[in-house]
Short mmCIF file of C-alpha atoms and ligand atoms in Angstrom, two decimals:
data_model
loop_
_atom_site.label_atom_id
_atom_site.label_comp_id
_atom_site.label_asym_id
_atom_site.label_seq_id
_atom_site.Cartn_x
_atom_site.Cartn_y
_atom_site.Cartn_z
CA MET A 143 -20.48 -24.86 55.92
CA ARG A 144 -20.66 -21.09 56.06
CA TYR A 145 -17.02 -21.03 54.96
CA PHE A 146 -17.74 -23.09 51.81
CA PHE A 147 -20.80 -20.99 51.06
CA THR A 148 -18.76 -17.77 51.26
CA VAL A 149 -15.99 -19.21 49.05
CA ALA A 150 -18.54 -20.42 46.44
CA ILE A 151 -20.28 -17.01 46.26
CA GLY A 152 -16.88 -15.28 46.07
CA THR A 153 -15.73 -17.53 43.23
CA ILE A 154 -18.93 -16.94 41.24
CA PHE A 155 -18.55 -13.20 41.74
CA LEU A 156 -14.94 -13.25 40.51
CA LEU A 157 -15.93 -15.34 37.49
CA ILE A 158 -18.61 -12.83 36.51
CA ILE A 159 -16.11 -9.95 36.71
CA TYR A 160 -13.44 -11.89 34.73
CA ASN A 161 -15.95 -12.83 32.06
CA GLY A 162 -17.06 -9.23 31.63
CA TYR A 163 -13.43 -8.13 31.32
CA GLN A 164 -12.70 -10.78 28.68
CA LYS A 165 -15.67 -9.69 26.61
CA ASP A 166 -14.72 -6.06 26.81
CA PHE A 167 -11.10 -6.80 25.91
CA GLY A 168 -11.99 -8.64 22.73
CA ASN A 169 -14.61 -6.12 21.73
CA SER A 170 -13.50 -4.12 18.71
CA SER A 171 -15.81 -1.28 19.79
CA THR A 172 -13.28 -0.34 22.48
CA PHE A 173 -9.92 1.27 21.78
CA PRO A 174 -6.87 -0.96 22.10
CA VAL A 175 -5.26 0.35 25.25
CA ASP A 176 -1.73 -0.26 26.45
CA HIS A 177 -2.35 -1.64 29.98
CA GLU A 178 1.35 -1.81 30.76
CA GLN A 179 1.79 1.96 30.67
CA THR A 180 1.37 3.54 34.06
CA GLY A 181 -0.30 6.95 34.08
CA LEU A 182 -1.42 6.47 30.49
CA SER A 183 -4.44 4.30 31.02
CA ASP A 184 -6.29 6.20 28.33
CA GLN A 185 -3.46 5.90 25.80
CA ILE A 186 -4.78 4.89 22.38
CA ILE A 187 -2.85 2.31 20.39
CA ILE A 188 -2.97 2.25 16.60
CA ARG A 189 -1.71 -1.00 15.12
CA PHE A 190 -0.37 -0.13 11.65
CA SER A 191 0.34 -3.23 9.58
CA HIS A 192 2.19 -3.24 6.27
CA ILE A 193 3.84 -5.77 3.99
CA VAL A 194 7.09 -4.19 2.82
CA ALA A 195 10.52 -3.78 4.40
CA GLU A 196 11.09 -0.96 6.89
CA ASN A 197 13.69 0.69 4.71
CA THR A 198 11.27 1.56 1.89
CA PRO A 199 9.17 4.66 1.22
CA LYS A 200 6.10 3.09 2.88
CA GLY A 201 8.03 1.63 5.80
CA LEU A 202 9.75 4.95 6.52
CA ALA A 203 6.53 6.95 6.12
CA ALA A 204 4.71 4.69 8.58
CA ASN A 205 7.51 5.19 11.12
CA LYS A 206 7.52 8.94 10.54
CA PHE A 207 3.77 9.15 11.03
CA ALA A 208 4.15 7.19 14.29
CA GLU A 209 6.77 9.65 15.51
CA LEU A 210 4.78 12.74 14.55
CA ILE A 211 1.46 11.67 16.04
CA GLU A 212 3.05 10.63 19.31
CA GLU A 213 4.75 14.02 19.49
CA LYS A 214 1.60 16.00 18.57
CA THR A 215 -0.63 14.20 21.07
CA ASP A 216 1.97 14.11 23.88
CA GLY A 217 1.91 10.35 23.75
CA GLN A 218 -1.86 9.99 23.92
CA ILE A 219 -1.79 8.19 20.58
CA LYS A 220 0.88 5.56 20.08
CA VAL A 221 1.35 3.87 16.70
CA GLU A 222 2.77 0.36 16.68
CA VAL A 223 4.14 -0.34 13.20
CA TYR A 224 4.27 -4.00 12.06
CA PRO A 225 6.35 -4.26 8.81
CA ASN A 226 7.12 -7.14 6.41
CA GLY A 227 3.65 -8.68 6.62
CA MET A 228 4.44 -9.97 10.14
CA LEU A 229 0.76 -9.59 11.12
CA TYR A 230 -1.12 -9.89 7.81
CA SER A 231 -0.26 -10.43 4.13
CA ASP A 232 -1.66 -8.26 1.36
CA ASP A 233 -4.37 -10.90 0.89
CA THR A 234 -5.65 -10.61 4.46
CA GLU A 235 -4.84 -7.10 5.71
CA MET A 236 -7.93 -5.41 4.18
CA GLN A 237 -10.35 -7.71 5.96
CA ALA A 238 -8.41 -7.32 9.22
CA LEU A 239 -8.72 -3.54 8.86
CA GLN A 240 -12.45 -3.68 8.16
CA ASP A 241 -12.98 -6.01 11.13
CA GLY A 242 -11.04 -3.65 13.39
CA ASP A 243 -8.32 -6.21 14.21
CA ILE A 244 -5.81 -3.58 13.12
CA GLN A 245 -6.44 0.13 12.82
CA MET A 246 -4.27 1.21 9.86
CA ILE A 247 -2.87 -0.21 6.62
CA ALA A 248 -1.44 1.31 3.42
CA PRO A 249 -2.17 -1.08 0.52
CA SER A 250 -1.16 -0.31 -3.05
CA PHE A 251 -3.85 1.14 -5.33
CA SER A 252 -4.18 -2.19 -7.15
CA LYS A 253 -5.38 -3.85 -3.98
CA LEU A 254 -8.31 -1.44 -3.73
CA THR A 255 -9.63 -2.21 -7.21
CA ALA A 256 -11.56 -5.22 -5.87
CA ILE A 257 -13.48 -2.94 -3.49
CA ASN A 258 -14.02 -0.21 -6.05
CA PRO A 259 -13.12 -0.53 -9.76
CA ASP A 260 -12.70 3.26 -10.06
CA TRP A 261 -9.29 2.77 -8.44
CA GLN A 262 -8.06 0.97 -11.58
CA VAL A 263 -7.42 4.41 -13.04
CA LEU A 264 -4.25 4.79 -10.96
CA ASP A 265 -2.90 1.53 -12.44
CA LEU A 266 -3.14 2.79 -16.03
CA PRO A 267 0.33 2.60 -17.61
CA PHE A 268 2.09 5.90 -18.33
CA LEU A 269 -0.56 7.87 -16.43
CA PHE A 270 1.98 10.07 -14.59
CA ASN A 271 4.93 11.74 -16.30
CA ASP A 272 6.76 12.71 -13.15
CA TYR A 273 6.45 13.26 -9.40
CA ASP A 274 4.72 16.64 -9.92
CA ASP A 275 1.86 14.82 -11.65
CA VAL A 276 1.78 12.35 -8.76
CA LYS A 277 1.54 15.19 -6.25
CA ASN A 278 -1.25 16.92 -8.18
CA ILE A 279 -3.37 13.78 -8.23
CA PHE A 280 -2.67 12.80 -4.62
CA THR A 281 -3.60 16.20 -3.24
CA GLY A 282 -6.34 17.26 -5.69
CA ASP A 283 -10.03 16.49 -6.28
CA VAL A 284 -9.40 13.08 -7.84
CA GLY A 285 -7.55 11.90 -4.78
CA GLN A 286 -10.28 13.23 -2.50
CA PHE A 287 -13.00 11.57 -4.60
CA LEU A 288 -11.27 8.15 -4.53
CA LEU A 289 -10.64 8.28 -0.78
CA GLU A 290 -14.24 9.31 0.03
CA ASP A 291 -15.48 6.43 -2.13
CA LEU A 292 -14.18 4.03 0.51
CA ASP A 293 -16.48 5.27 3.30
CA GLU A 294 -19.20 2.70 2.71
CA ASN A 295 -16.72 -0.11 3.43
CA ASN A 296 -16.00 0.99 7.02
CA ILE A 297 -12.74 2.48 5.74
CA LYS A 298 -11.59 6.03 6.35
CA GLY A 299 -9.24 7.05 3.53
CA LEU A 300 -6.65 9.45 4.98
CA THR A 301 -4.15 10.18 2.24
CA PHE A 302 -1.92 8.77 -0.51
CA TRP A 303 1.73 7.84 -0.15
CA SER A 304 4.17 7.29 -2.95
CA ASN A 305 6.56 4.44 -3.55
CA GLY A 306 7.67 5.31 -7.08
CA PHE A 307 7.64 4.34 -10.73
CA LYS A 308 7.48 0.67 -11.62
CA GLN A 309 10.22 -1.12 -13.58
CA MET A 310 10.46 -4.66 -15.01
CA THR A 311 12.77 -7.44 -13.90
CA SER A 312 13.15 -10.73 -15.80
CA LYS A 313 15.08 -13.96 -15.81
CA ASN A 314 15.76 -15.28 -19.31
CA HIS A 315 16.10 -12.21 -21.48
CA ALA A 316 15.73 -8.43 -21.25
CA LEU A 317 12.24 -6.98 -21.76
CA ILE A 318 12.84 -4.09 -24.14
CA THR A 319 10.37 -4.27 -27.02
CA PRO A 320 6.75 -5.39 -26.72
CA ASP A 321 7.71 -8.58 -28.60
CA ASP A 322 10.08 -9.52 -25.76
CA PHE A 323 7.02 -10.14 -23.55
CA LYS A 324 5.58 -12.94 -25.75
CA GLU A 325 4.71 -15.90 -23.51
CA VAL A 326 6.70 -14.52 -20.58
CA LYS A 327 5.08 -15.46 -17.27
CA VAL A 328 4.70 -12.25 -15.26
CA ARG A 329 3.57 -11.74 -11.67
CA THR A 330 1.14 -8.86 -11.19
CA MET A 331 -0.77 -7.40 -8.29
CA PRO A 332 -4.50 -8.21 -8.35
CA SER A 333 -5.87 -5.49 -10.67
CA ALA A 334 -7.83 -6.03 -13.90
CA ILE A 335 -5.95 -3.22 -15.65
CA LEU A 336 -2.56 -4.70 -14.77
CA ILE A 337 -3.61 -8.09 -16.08
CA LYS A 338 -4.85 -6.49 -19.32
CA GLN A 339 -1.62 -4.49 -19.53
CA PHE A 340 0.46 -7.68 -19.76
CA LEU A 341 -2.04 -9.52 -21.95
CA SER A 342 -1.77 -6.70 -24.48
CA LEU A 343 1.97 -7.42 -24.71
CA GLY A 344 1.36 -11.14 -25.28
CA ALA A 345 2.68 -12.07 -21.82
CA GLU A 346 1.06 -14.57 -19.41
CA PRO A 347 0.16 -12.65 -16.26
CA SER A 348 -0.78 -14.24 -12.96
CA THR A 349 -1.39 -12.69 -9.55
CA ALA A 350 0.47 -13.56 -6.37
CA SER A 351 0.72 -11.90 -2.99
CA PHE A 352 3.84 -9.85 -2.32
CA ASP A 353 5.27 -12.29 0.23
CA GLN A 354 5.35 -15.03 -2.41
CA VAL A 355 7.13 -13.11 -5.14
CA PHE A 356 10.71 -13.99 -4.17
CA SER A 357 10.04 -17.72 -3.97
CA ILE A 358 8.05 -17.96 -7.22
CA LEU A 359 10.84 -16.08 -9.00
CA GLU A 360 13.46 -18.30 -7.41
CA ASN A 361 11.60 -21.50 -8.33
CA SER A 362 11.07 -20.19 -11.88
CA LYS A 363 7.30 -20.51 -11.53
CA ILE A 364 7.23 -17.05 -13.10
CA ASP A 365 9.83 -15.35 -15.30
CA ALA A 366 9.30 -11.67 -14.59
CA GLN A 367 7.64 -9.08 -12.36
CA GLU A 368 7.04 -5.32 -12.18
CA ASN A 369 7.92 -3.28 -9.12
CA THR A 370 9.69 -0.22 -7.81
CA LEU A 371 13.45 -0.22 -7.32
CA SER A 372 13.12 0.01 -3.54
CA ASN A 373 10.86 -3.08 -3.40
CA ILE A 374 13.11 -4.98 -5.83
CA TYR A 375 16.22 -4.21 -3.79
CA THR A 376 14.86 -4.68 -0.25
CA LYS A 377 13.22 -8.02 -1.11
CA GLY A 378 16.25 -9.26 -3.06
CA PHE A 379 14.42 -9.85 -6.37
CA HIS A 380 17.63 -8.85 -8.18
CA GLN A 381 19.30 -11.94 -6.70
CA VAL A 382 16.96 -14.23 -8.67
CA GLN A 383 16.48 -12.08 -11.81
CA ASP A 384 19.17 -11.24 -14.38
CA TYR A 385 17.64 -8.28 -16.20
CA LEU A 386 16.21 -4.94 -15.12
CA THR A 387 14.42 -2.60 -17.51
CA ILE A 388 14.01 0.99 -16.38
CA SER A 389 10.67 1.55 -18.07
CA ASN A 390 8.81 3.84 -15.64
CA HIS A 391 5.68 2.37 -17.20
CA GLY A 392 3.44 2.53 -14.16
CA PHE A 393 3.21 4.00 -10.71
CA LEU A 394 3.10 2.23 -7.35
CA GLY A 395 1.36 4.29 -4.72
CA TYR A 396 -0.59 3.60 -1.56
CA ALA A 397 -3.86 4.60 0.03
CA VAL A 398 -3.37 5.18 3.75
CA LEU A 399 -6.45 3.79 5.47
CA MET A 400 -7.93 3.69 8.95
CA ASN A 401 -10.77 1.56 10.31
CA GLU A 402 -13.71 3.96 10.16
CA ASP A 403 -15.37 2.97 13.46
CA PHE A 404 -12.04 3.62 15.15
CA TRP A 405 -11.73 7.00 13.40
CA ASN A 406 -15.25 8.01 14.46
CA LYS A 407 -14.43 7.35 18.10
CA LEU A 408 -11.45 9.71 18.13
CA SER A 409 -12.26 13.15 19.55
CA PRO A 410 -12.37 16.01 16.98
CA ASN A 411 -9.12 17.26 18.46
CA LEU A 412 -7.35 13.92 18.02
CA GLN A 413 -8.79 13.58 14.51
CA SER A 414 -7.31 16.88 13.49
CA GLN A 415 -3.94 15.93 15.01
CA VAL A 416 -4.01 12.68 13.03
CA LEU A 417 -4.74 14.62 9.83
CA GLU A 418 -1.95 17.09 10.53
CA ALA A 419 0.58 14.30 11.15
CA ILE A 420 -0.59 12.46 8.03
CA GLU A 421 -0.32 15.58 5.87
CA GLU A 422 3.19 16.35 7.06
CA THR A 423 4.20 12.74 6.42
CA THR A 424 2.73 12.81 2.90
CA ILE A 425 4.65 15.93 1.90
CA TRP A 426 7.86 14.38 3.23
CA ASN A 427 7.12 11.00 1.63
CA ILE A 428 6.73 12.21 -1.97
CA SER A 429 10.22 13.72 -2.22
CA GLN A 430 11.75 11.04 -0.01
CA SER A 431 10.40 8.24 -2.24
CA GLU A 432 11.86 9.86 -5.35
CA GLN A 433 15.23 10.19 -3.65
CA MET A 434 15.15 6.64 -2.34
CA ASN A 435 14.42 5.12 -5.75
CA ASN A 436 17.28 7.17 -7.29
CA ASP A 437 19.67 6.00 -4.57
CA THR A 438 18.56 2.42 -5.04
CA LEU A 439 19.32 2.60 -8.75
CA THR A 440 22.90 3.48 -7.90
CA LYS A 441 23.13 0.42 -5.64
CA LEU A 442 21.64 -1.88 -8.31
CA GLN A 443 24.04 -0.51 -10.93
CA GLN A 444 26.89 -1.89 -8.84
CA ILE A 445 25.58 -5.46 -9.02
CA GLU A 446 27.55 -7.24 -11.74
CA THR A 447 25.07 -10.07 -12.29
CA LEU A 448 22.27 -7.65 -13.14
CA SER A 449 22.04 -6.24 -16.65
CA ILE A 450 20.20 -2.90 -16.73
CA HIS A 451 18.59 -1.27 -19.76
CA THR A 452 16.84 2.12 -19.70
CA LEU A 453 14.10 2.48 -22.31
CA SER A 454 14.69 5.26 -24.85
CA ALA A 455 11.83 7.66 -25.65
CA ASP A 456 11.12 5.66 -28.86
CA GLU A 457 11.06 2.36 -27.02
CA GLN A 458 8.69 3.81 -24.45
CA GLU A 459 6.43 5.02 -27.23
CA GLU A 460 6.19 1.48 -28.61
CA TRP A 461 4.93 0.25 -25.22
CA GLN A 462 2.57 3.20 -24.98
CA LYS A 463 0.92 2.34 -28.31
CA LYS A 464 0.19 -1.16 -27.04
CA PHE A 465 -1.54 0.34 -24.01
CA GLU A 466 -3.81 2.89 -25.71
CA HIS A 467 -6.79 0.53 -25.65
CA LEU A 468 -6.58 0.31 -21.85
CA TYR A 469 -7.52 3.99 -21.66
CA GLU A 470 -10.46 3.38 -24.01
CA PHE A 471 -11.55 0.46 -21.84
CA TYR A 472 -11.41 2.57 -18.68
CA GLU A 473 -13.27 5.49 -20.28
CA ASN A 474 -16.01 3.32 -21.75
CA ASP A 475 -16.46 0.72 -19.07
CA ILE A 476 -15.38 2.22 -15.76
CA ASN A 477 -15.48 6.02 -15.28
CA LEU A 478 -15.10 8.57 -18.07
CA ASN A 479 -15.55 11.44 -15.67
CA LEU A 480 -12.63 10.44 -13.50
CA ILE A 481 -10.21 10.11 -16.38
CA GLU A 482 -11.17 13.56 -17.64
CA MET A 483 -10.56 14.99 -14.16
CA ILE A 484 -7.14 13.31 -14.08
CA ARG A 485 -6.17 14.78 -17.46
CA GLU A 486 -7.13 18.26 -16.21
CA GLU A 487 -5.20 17.89 -12.94
CA ILE A 488 -2.13 16.52 -14.67
CA ASN A 489 -2.02 19.38 -17.14
CA ARG A 490 -2.42 21.96 -14.41
C1 LIG B 585 3.33 -5.51 -4.47
O1 LIG B 585 2.48 -6.36 -4.14
O2 LIG B 585 4.19 -5.71 -5.33
C2 LIG B 585 3.35 -4.17 -3.78
O3 LIG B 585 2.01 -3.80 -3.56
C3 LIG B 585 3.98 -4.23 -2.46
C4 LIG B 585 3.82 -2.90 -1.75
O4 LIG B 585 2.93 -2.76 -0.94
O5 LIG B 585 4.64 -2.04 -2.06
#
């Protein structure tokens, strides 16, 4: 009898301990810790989820940041990078970040416009002339203002990374003049400005998440899409599209974001090491992304089934005229102040 009594009490005791452990493990208020590492029981794991291939400007920057932060903190912070949307798609990663299920993401600007319409400014066509403009905006007051704007959403904005200038691919004919866009079905990212951009050319825009783009192009559910050369090449869009227009009409960049509760729990010392590693990565990323897009153009030029046209200055101007009203819309309806700040920073 005494034996059974002892076993019963022991079992209840073990259940209470196990239950407490389970609760603590699933609690997003604790750091994810790598329990398999011996001697590193206080090692902090950052799960960094992104949706593009590893061999792209964002993929490489995420890996570089992981390397740098591990080095700077002597392994106290370890970044696990999950590429290709293997954890979350672009539709779900923002919520996962806010809920603390992952600690870092780097969505494109367009995907932040739902949280804060101010971000639409970075989707305006022909906003940046070159990578110097990009650098000025990323590292200046406008960049700071946009990142700080995210605070109230439990998001710590850390920096901007570059992918590159956007180009057009299409299936049935080349997209060279604005008239070529009439009734062409185009995939866009979810951003009101991008939708308006294609409507002003007479196209039929629709949004789709990045992981669906290849299949909707392949099944001819859409005819065309805009993206950077590195995204086009690494996701094989050129295999299901016959025409590429080098238009440089827009810019694809990323906001590098951390869950804010997670950020607040890092010691001041770790926070400054994270910022240092991020800053070094950003400087490297801007020139690396330019180089990568140039190299990718060379690879695409060797593909015989792909016909490539580079817009002349006059052709670009024709597109630009069609887009003027988008600037008026942004100034009148979204944030006049921000667009004035951008003009100043770009002309610096
Ligand atoms: C897209 O959806 O086309 C891009 O945002 C993908 C990316 O993150 O580069």
